[in-house]
Every structure is written in C-alpha cells, then in structure tokens.
CSV table of C-alpha atoms in Angstrom, one decimal:
chain,number,residue,atom,x,y,z
R,1,MET,CA,54.8,49.2,101.5
R,2,THR,CA,56.1,50.8,98.3
R,3,MET,CA,59.8,51.6,98.1
R,4,PRO,CA,60.7,55.2,97.1
R,5,SER,CA,61.9,55.5,93.6
R,6,PRO,CA,65.5,56.4,93.0
R,7,GLU,CA,66.1,60.1,92.6
R,8,PRO,CA,66.3,60.9,88.8
R,9,LEU,CA,69.7,61.9,87.5
R,10,HIS,CA,68.5,65.3,86.4
R,11,GLU,CA,67.4,66.0,90.0
R,12,LYS,CA,70.9,65.5,91.2
R,13,ARG,CA,72.2,67.9,88.7
R,14,ARG,CA,69.7,70.7,89.4
R,15,PHE,CA,72.2,72.5,91.5
R,16,LEU,CA,74.7,72.9,88.7
R,17,PRO,CA,75.4,76.5,87.7
R,18,SER,CA,73.7,77.7,84.5
R,19,PRO,CA,75.8,77.7,81.3
R,20,GLY,CA,75.0,81.4,81.1
R,21,ILE,CA,77.4,81.8,84.0
R,22,VAL,CA,80.2,80.5,81.9
R,23,ILE,CA,79.4,83.0,79.1
R,24,PHE,CA,79.2,85.8,81.7
R,25,GLY,CA,82.6,84.7,83.1
R,26,PHE,CA,84.4,84.0,79.8
R,27,LEU,CA,83.2,87.0,77.9
R,28,PRO,CA,84.6,89.8,80.1
R,29,LEU,CA,87.8,87.9,80.7
R,30,GLY,CA,88.1,87.2,77.0
R,31,ILE,CA,87.7,90.9,76.3
R,32,MET,CA,90.4,91.7,78.9
R,33,LEU,CA,92.8,89.1,77.4
R,34,PHE,CA,92.1,90.6,74.0
R,35,LEU,CA,93.1,94.0,75.3
R,36,VAL,CA,96.2,92.5,76.9
R,37,LEU,CA,97.3,91.0,73.6
R,38,PHE,CA,96.2,93.7,71.1
R,39,GLY,CA,95.6,96.7,73.3
R,40,PRO,CA,98.9,98.3,72.6
R,41,LEU,CA,98.2,98.1,68.9
R,42,LEU,CA,94.8,99.7,69.3
R,43,LEU,CA,95.9,102.3,71.8
R,44,THR,CA,99.0,103.9,70.5
R,45,VAL,CA,99.3,106.2,73.4
R,46,ASP,CA,102.3,105.8,75.8
R,47,PRO,CA,100.8,104.9,79.2
R,48,ASN,CA,103.5,106.9,80.9
R,49,ARG,CA,103.4,110.0,78.7
R,50,GLN,CA,102.4,113.1,80.8
R,51,ILE,CA,100.3,115.8,79.1
R,52,LEU,CA,99.7,118.3,81.9
R,53,SER,CA,97.2,120.3,79.8
R,54,ALA,CA,95.0,117.2,79.8
R,55,ALA,CA,95.1,116.6,83.5
R,56,TYR,CA,91.8,115.5,85.1
R,57,ALA,CA,90.2,115.3,81.7
R,58,PRO,CA,86.9,113.3,81.8
R,59,PRO,CA,86.1,110.4,79.4
R,60,SER,CA,85.8,111.7,75.8
R,61,ALA,CA,86.5,110.7,72.3
R,62,GLU,CA,90.1,111.9,72.7
R,63,HIS,CA,90.6,110.2,76.1
R,64,LEU,CA,88.4,107.1,76.2
R,65,LEU,CA,88.5,106.7,80.0
R,66,GLY,CA,89.8,110.2,80.8
R,67,ALA,CA,93.2,111.3,82.1
R,68,ASP,CA,94.7,111.2,85.5
R,69,ASN,CA,96.2,114.0,87.6
R,70,LEU,CA,99.3,114.0,85.5
R,71,GLY,CA,97.5,113.9,82.2
R,72,ARG,CA,98.3,110.3,81.4
R,73,SER,CA,95.7,108.3,79.5
R,74,ILE,CA,93.8,106.1,81.9
R,75,ALA,CA,92.7,103.7,79.1
R,76,ALA,CA,96.3,103.1,78.1
R,77,ARG,CA,97.3,102.6,81.7
R,78,VAL,CA,94.5,100.2,82.4
R,79,VAL,CA,95.6,98.1,79.4
R,80,ALA,CA,99.2,98.3,80.4
R,81,GLY,CA,98.2,97.3,84.0
R,82,ALA,CA,96.2,94.3,82.6
R,83,ARG,CA,99.4,93.0,81.0
R,84,ILE,CA,101.2,93.2,84.3
R,85,SER,CA,98.4,92.0,86.7
R,86,LEU,CA,97.1,89.2,84.5
R,87,GLY,CA,100.6,88.2,83.4
R,88,ILE,CA,101.8,87.8,87.0
R,89,ALA,CA,98.6,86.1,88.1
R,90,VAL,CA,98.7,83.5,85.3
R,91,ALA,CA,102.4,83.0,85.7
R,92,GLY,CA,101.9,82.4,89.5
R,93,VAL,CA,99.3,79.8,88.8
R,94,ILE,CA,101.4,78.0,86.3
R,95,ALA,CA,104.4,77.9,88.6
R,96,SER,CA,102.2,76.7,91.6
R,97,LEU,CA,100.4,74.2,89.5
R,98,ALA,CA,103.5,72.6,88.1
R,99,SER,CA,105.2,72.4,91.5
R,100,GLY,CA,102.1,71.2,93.3
R,101,LEU,CA,101.3,68.6,90.6
R,102,ALA,CA,104.8,67.1,90.9
R,103,LEU,CA,104.9,67.1,94.7
R,104,GLY,CA,101.4,65.8,95.0
R,105,PHE,CA,102.1,62.9,92.8
R,106,VAL,CA,105.2,62.1,94.7
R,107,THR,CA,103.2,62.3,97.9
R,108,ALA,CA,100.6,59.8,96.6
R,109,PHE,CA,103.0,57.5,94.8
R,110,ARG,CA,105.8,57.2,97.3
R,111,GLY,CA,104.1,57.8,100.7
R,112,GLY,CA,106.2,57.3,103.8
R,113,TRP,CA,108.7,60.0,104.7
R,114,ALA,CA,108.2,61.9,101.4
R,115,ARG,CA,104.5,62.3,102.2
R,116,GLN,CA,105.3,63.5,105.8
R,117,VAL,CA,107.8,66.1,104.7
R,118,ILE,CA,105.7,67.5,101.9
R,119,MET,CA,102.4,67.6,103.9
R,120,ARG,CA,104.0,69.1,107.0
R,121,LEU,CA,105.7,71.8,104.9
R,122,SER,CA,102.4,72.6,103.2
R,123,ASP,CA,100.8,72.8,106.7
R,124,VAL,CA,103.3,75.5,107.7
R,125,ILE,CA,102.8,77.5,104.5
R,126,ILE,CA,99.0,77.2,104.5
R,127,ALA,CA,99.0,78.6,108.1
R,128,CYS,CA,100.0,82.0,106.6
R,129,PRO,CA,97.4,83.7,104.5
R,130,SER,CA,98.4,84.2,100.8
R,131,LEU,CA,98.1,88.0,100.9
R,132,LEU,CA,100.1,88.3,104.0
R,133,PHE,CA,102.8,86.0,102.7
R,134,VAL,CA,103.1,88.0,99.4
R,135,ILE,CA,103.2,91.3,101.4
R,136,LEU,CA,105.9,89.9,103.6
R,137,VAL,CA,108.1,88.7,100.7
R,138,SER,CA,107.6,91.8,98.7
R,139,GLY,CA,108.4,94.0,101.6
R,140,LEU,CA,111.6,92.1,102.4
R,141,LEU,CA,112.8,91.8,98.8
R,142,GLY,CA,112.0,95.4,97.8
R,143,GLY,CA,108.9,94.8,95.6
R,144,GLY,CA,108.8,94.2,91.9
R,145,ILE,CA,107.6,91.4,89.7
R,146,GLY,CA,110.1,88.8,90.9
R,147,PRO,CA,109.2,89.0,94.6
R,148,ILE,CA,105.5,89.1,93.9
R,149,LEU,CA,105.7,86.1,91.7
R,150,PHE,CA,107.9,84.2,94.2
R,151,GLY,CA,105.4,85.0,97.0
R,152,LEU,CA,102.5,83.8,95.0
R,153,TRP,CA,104.3,80.6,94.1
R,154,MET,CA,105.4,79.8,97.7
R,155,SER,CA,101.9,80.5,99.1
R,156,GLN,CA,99.9,78.6,96.6
R,157,TRP,CA,101.7,75.4,95.6
R,158,PRO,CA,100.4,73.6,98.8
R,159,GLY,CA,96.8,73.8,97.6
R,160,PHE,CA,97.7,72.2,94.2
R,161,ALA,CA,99.9,69.6,95.9
R,162,ARG,CA,97.1,68.6,98.4
R,163,LEU,CA,94.5,68.3,95.6
R,164,THR,CA,96.9,66.3,93.5
R,165,ALA,CA,97.7,64.0,96.4
R,166,VAL,CA,94.0,63.2,97.1
R,167,ILE,CA,93.0,62.6,93.5
R,168,ALA,CA,96.2,60.7,92.6
R,169,GLY,CA,95.9,58.6,95.7
R,170,ARG,CA,92.3,57.6,94.7
R,171,GLU,CA,93.5,56.8,91.2
R,172,LEU,CA,96.5,54.8,92.3
R,173,ALA,CA,94.2,52.6,94.4
R,174,SER,CA,92.0,51.7,91.5
R,175,ASP,CA,92.0,48.4,89.6
R,176,HIS,CA,93.1,49.7,86.3
R,177,VAL,CA,96.2,51.3,87.8
R,178,GLU,CA,97.0,48.1,89.6
R,179,ALA,CA,96.7,46.3,86.3
R,180,SER,CA,99.2,48.7,84.7
R,181,ARG,CA,101.6,48.0,87.6
R,182,LEU,CA,101.3,44.2,87.1
R,183,LEU,CA,102.0,44.7,83.4
R,184,GLY,CA,105.2,46.4,84.2
R,185,PHE,CA,104.4,50.0,83.5
R,186,GLY,CA,106.4,52.6,85.5
R,187,PRO,CA,105.4,55.7,87.4
R,188,GLY,CA,105.7,58.0,84.3
R,189,TYR,CA,103.2,55.9,82.3
R,190,ILE,CA,100.8,55.7,85.2
R,191,PHE,CA,101.0,59.4,85.8
R,192,ARG,CA,100.6,60.3,82.1
R,193,VAL,CA,97.8,57.9,81.2
R,194,HIS,CA,95.8,57.4,84.5
R,195,VAL,CA,96.5,60.2,87.0
R,196,LEU,CA,96.8,63.3,84.8
R,197,PRO,CA,93.5,62.9,82.8
R,198,ALA,CA,91.7,62.3,86.1
R,199,ILE,CA,93.1,65.3,87.9
R,200,THR,CA,93.1,67.9,85.0
R,201,PRO,CA,89.5,69.1,85.5
R,202,TYR,CA,90.1,69.7,89.2
R,203,LEU,CA,93.3,71.6,88.6
R,204,ALA,CA,91.6,73.7,85.9
R,205,SER,CA,88.9,74.7,88.4
R,206,LEU,CA,91.4,75.5,91.2
R,207,GLY,CA,93.6,77.3,88.7
R,208,ALA,CA,90.8,79.6,87.5
R,209,LEU,CA,89.8,80.4,91.1
R,210,THR,CA,93.5,81.1,91.9
R,211,VAL,CA,93.9,83.5,89.0
R,212,GLY,CA,91.1,85.6,90.3
R,213,ALA,CA,92.6,85.6,93.8
R,214,ASN,CA,96.0,86.5,92.4
R,215,VAL,CA,94.7,89.5,90.6
R,216,LEU,CA,93.2,90.8,93.8
R,217,THR,CA,96.4,90.0,95.8
R,218,ILE,CA,98.6,91.8,93.2
R,219,SER,CA,96.3,94.8,93.3
R,220,SER,CA,96.3,94.9,97.1
R,221,VAL,CA,100.1,94.7,97.2
R,222,GLY,CA,100.3,97.5,94.6
R,223,PHE,CA,97.8,99.6,96.6
R,224,LEU,CA,100.1,99.3,99.6
R,225,GLY,CA,103.1,100.5,97.6
R,226,LEU,CA,104.9,97.2,97.7
R,227,GLY,CA,104.4,96.3,94.0
R,228,LEU,CA,106.0,97.7,90.9
R,229,ARG,CA,108.0,100.8,90.8
R,230,PRO,CA,106.5,104.0,89.4
R,231,PRO,CA,105.8,105.0,86.7
R,232,ASP,CA,104.8,101.4,85.7
R,233,ALA,CA,101.0,101.1,85.4
R,234,GLU,CA,99.5,98.7,87.9
R,235,TRP,CA,95.8,98.7,88.9
R,236,GLY,CA,96.3,98.8,92.7
R,237,ALA,CA,98.9,101.5,92.4
R,238,MET,CA,96.7,103.5,90.1
R,239,ILE,CA,93.9,103.4,92.7
R,240,ALA,CA,96.3,104.4,95.5
R,241,GLY,CA,97.7,107.3,93.4
R,242,THR,CA,94.4,108.8,92.6
R,243,MET,CA,92.3,108.0,95.7
R,244,THR,CA,92.6,111.6,97.0
R,245,PHE,CA,90.8,112.8,93.8
R,246,PHE,CA,87.9,110.3,94.1
R,247,ARG,CA,85.2,112.8,95.2
R,248,THR,CA,85.9,115.3,92.4
R,249,TYR,CA,87.3,113.0,89.6
R,250,PRO,CA,85.9,109.5,90.3
R,251,HIS,CA,86.7,108.2,86.8
R,252,MET,CA,90.4,108.0,87.8
R,253,VAL,CA,89.6,105.4,90.5
R,254,LEU,CA,86.6,103.7,88.9
R,255,ALA,CA,88.5,102.6,85.8
R,256,PRO,CA,91.2,100.4,87.4
R,257,ALA,CA,88.7,99.3,90.1
R,258,ALA,CA,86.3,98.0,87.4
R,259,ALA,CA,89.2,96.2,85.7
R,260,ILE,CA,90.1,94.4,89.0
R,261,LEU,CA,86.4,93.5,89.6
R,262,ILE,CA,85.9,92.2,86.0
R,263,CYS,CA,89.0,89.9,86.1
R,264,THR,CA,88.4,88.7,89.7
R,265,LEU,CA,84.7,88.0,89.2
R,266,SER,CA,85.1,86.4,85.8
R,267,ALA,CA,87.8,84.0,86.9
R,268,THR,CA,85.9,83.1,90.0
R,269,LEU,CA,82.7,82.4,88.1
R,270,ILE,CA,84.6,80.1,85.7
R,271,GLY,CA,86.2,78.3,88.5
R,272,GLU,CA,83.0,77.9,90.5
R,273,PHE,CA,81.1,76.7,87.4
R,274,TYR,CA,83.6,73.8,86.7
R,275,SER,CA,83.8,73.1,90.4
R,276,GLY,CA,80.0,72.8,90.5
R,277,ARG,CA,80.0,70.5,87.4
R,278,LEU,CA,82.6,68.2,89.0
R,279,GLN,CA,80.6,68.0,92.2
R,280,GLY,CA,77.4,67.3,90.2
R,281,ILE,CA,79.0,64.6,88.2
R,282,GLU,CA,80.4,62.9,91.3
R,283,GLU,CA,77.0,63.0,93.0
R,284,ALA,CA,75.4,61.5,89.9
R,285,VAL,CA,77.9,58.7,89.8
C-alpha cells in the first residue's frame, strides 16, 4: 500500500489572493491619499464658497465634479471631506492600536487579575456594535471630531488587545523567549525584540480593515447628522444634504458615495490580502 505524498507547498498557498488585488487596493487609496495631501494645492477653490449662479452645475472643465445646490464645488468638497474622513479613520486606528497593543501585552505577560479585568472589559465593549457605540457617544457629546474619535477608540481597542494577547501569549511560551528570561532580559526587551516583530503583520492587517470600517462609520454618523457641524465638508453629510436631488442631479450624491466606496473597498482589499498571506504562511508551516 503506497502512502499518499505530502501536499506540495504551492498547493497550500493556492488560496492566497492575487498580488493584483494589492495593486487594485493600493492604487485607488494612494490616489485618495495624494488628493488629501496635495488636493488643496491643486484645487484652489474654497469648498465652502457659495456661487448660486453655478448651483446644480453638471461636471465640466470649470467644475470637475459639478456643483451642489448651493453652487459649491463638489470636487473641492470631496477632497476636503477626504482630509476629514481619512484623517479621523487613521487617527482612530492609531489610538486603538496603541492602546490595544499595550493592554494585550500586559494581559499576556502578567495574566491573573490583570487579564481578567482587561478581557471582561473588552467583552462588555465588544457586545455593543462599533457603529452604534459611535452614534451613542456622538449624540451624547454633541457631535464633532472629538466625540467621533473617542467613540472609535473606545469601540475598537478590544479587538487589537485580544489579537495582541493571543499572539503575545504564543510568543511568550516559546523557547527563545524563555531563554531571554533566563539570561535576565526584562519585559521591555522581550516585547521589543520578540513580541512586536511577530505581531506587527497581524496588526497591520487588522489596522487596514479597521480603516475601511472607520470610513464607513464616520460617513454613517455624518449622514445621520451627528458628525461635523455645517458647513464643514464630510462625505456622509454631503450625501444627506443632496439626497433629495438624486433623481434630477445624481452627480451631487454619486461623487461622495464613490469616494466612500473607493476608500472602504481599497482598505478592505489590502487588509484581506495580508490576512490571506498570513493564513497561507501558517498553513504552509
């Protein structure tokens, strides 16, 4: 009786997403980030300037994406909205990642009561959906960048903390970490040399997915009128303010909606790609 041959390594990796997905994800997001950084230099139009004679203007050489019902440049407002939406989304991920990384390492390294307190607190927060949590905080605190950012941070740090606790716990149980402990190296060295390099790819994947989710959450809060105060340009608020004109002037709604779709889809594809690569590498090992 012949034994079946081991499955080739390339067979285990056949489910990895194509590198073309990364290009498809990075390219639109890169263009959006370029507009965020250099858009105000390229578009010298004030996004809040009202030119009533240009109201409802369709896309043209003078108005690249047309004008809204108040004659404001939609292109300038989309770029201004990108600075707000992407800025808050990335800031929320950075704050959640930093907090979750620290708390997750404490959970794995200390254990005991510290683990119980952090994990039970994360259970309570995870029980409330992120969007509902941000809406609740924004509604209670009156909206604005601060409440939205606080709501994103409070609702998302448990995910990063739990991921860090799992990966850090696996690393702390390894032989090379035990050798470092026997040699007298402290928690700071172990975290910097052993834990952080092992967990960085996982945090990058989760961070990319969270950026896409944050853009959608911020737009949803703005659509409900709990985001930034007018006349600040924000994609969700732009859609809400022009929804009644969708049948006759669809360009006013499609431009911010396309921006939300591009950012969310691009960030999600990037996160899924690296998540698939990590899964494929672990299966191969």
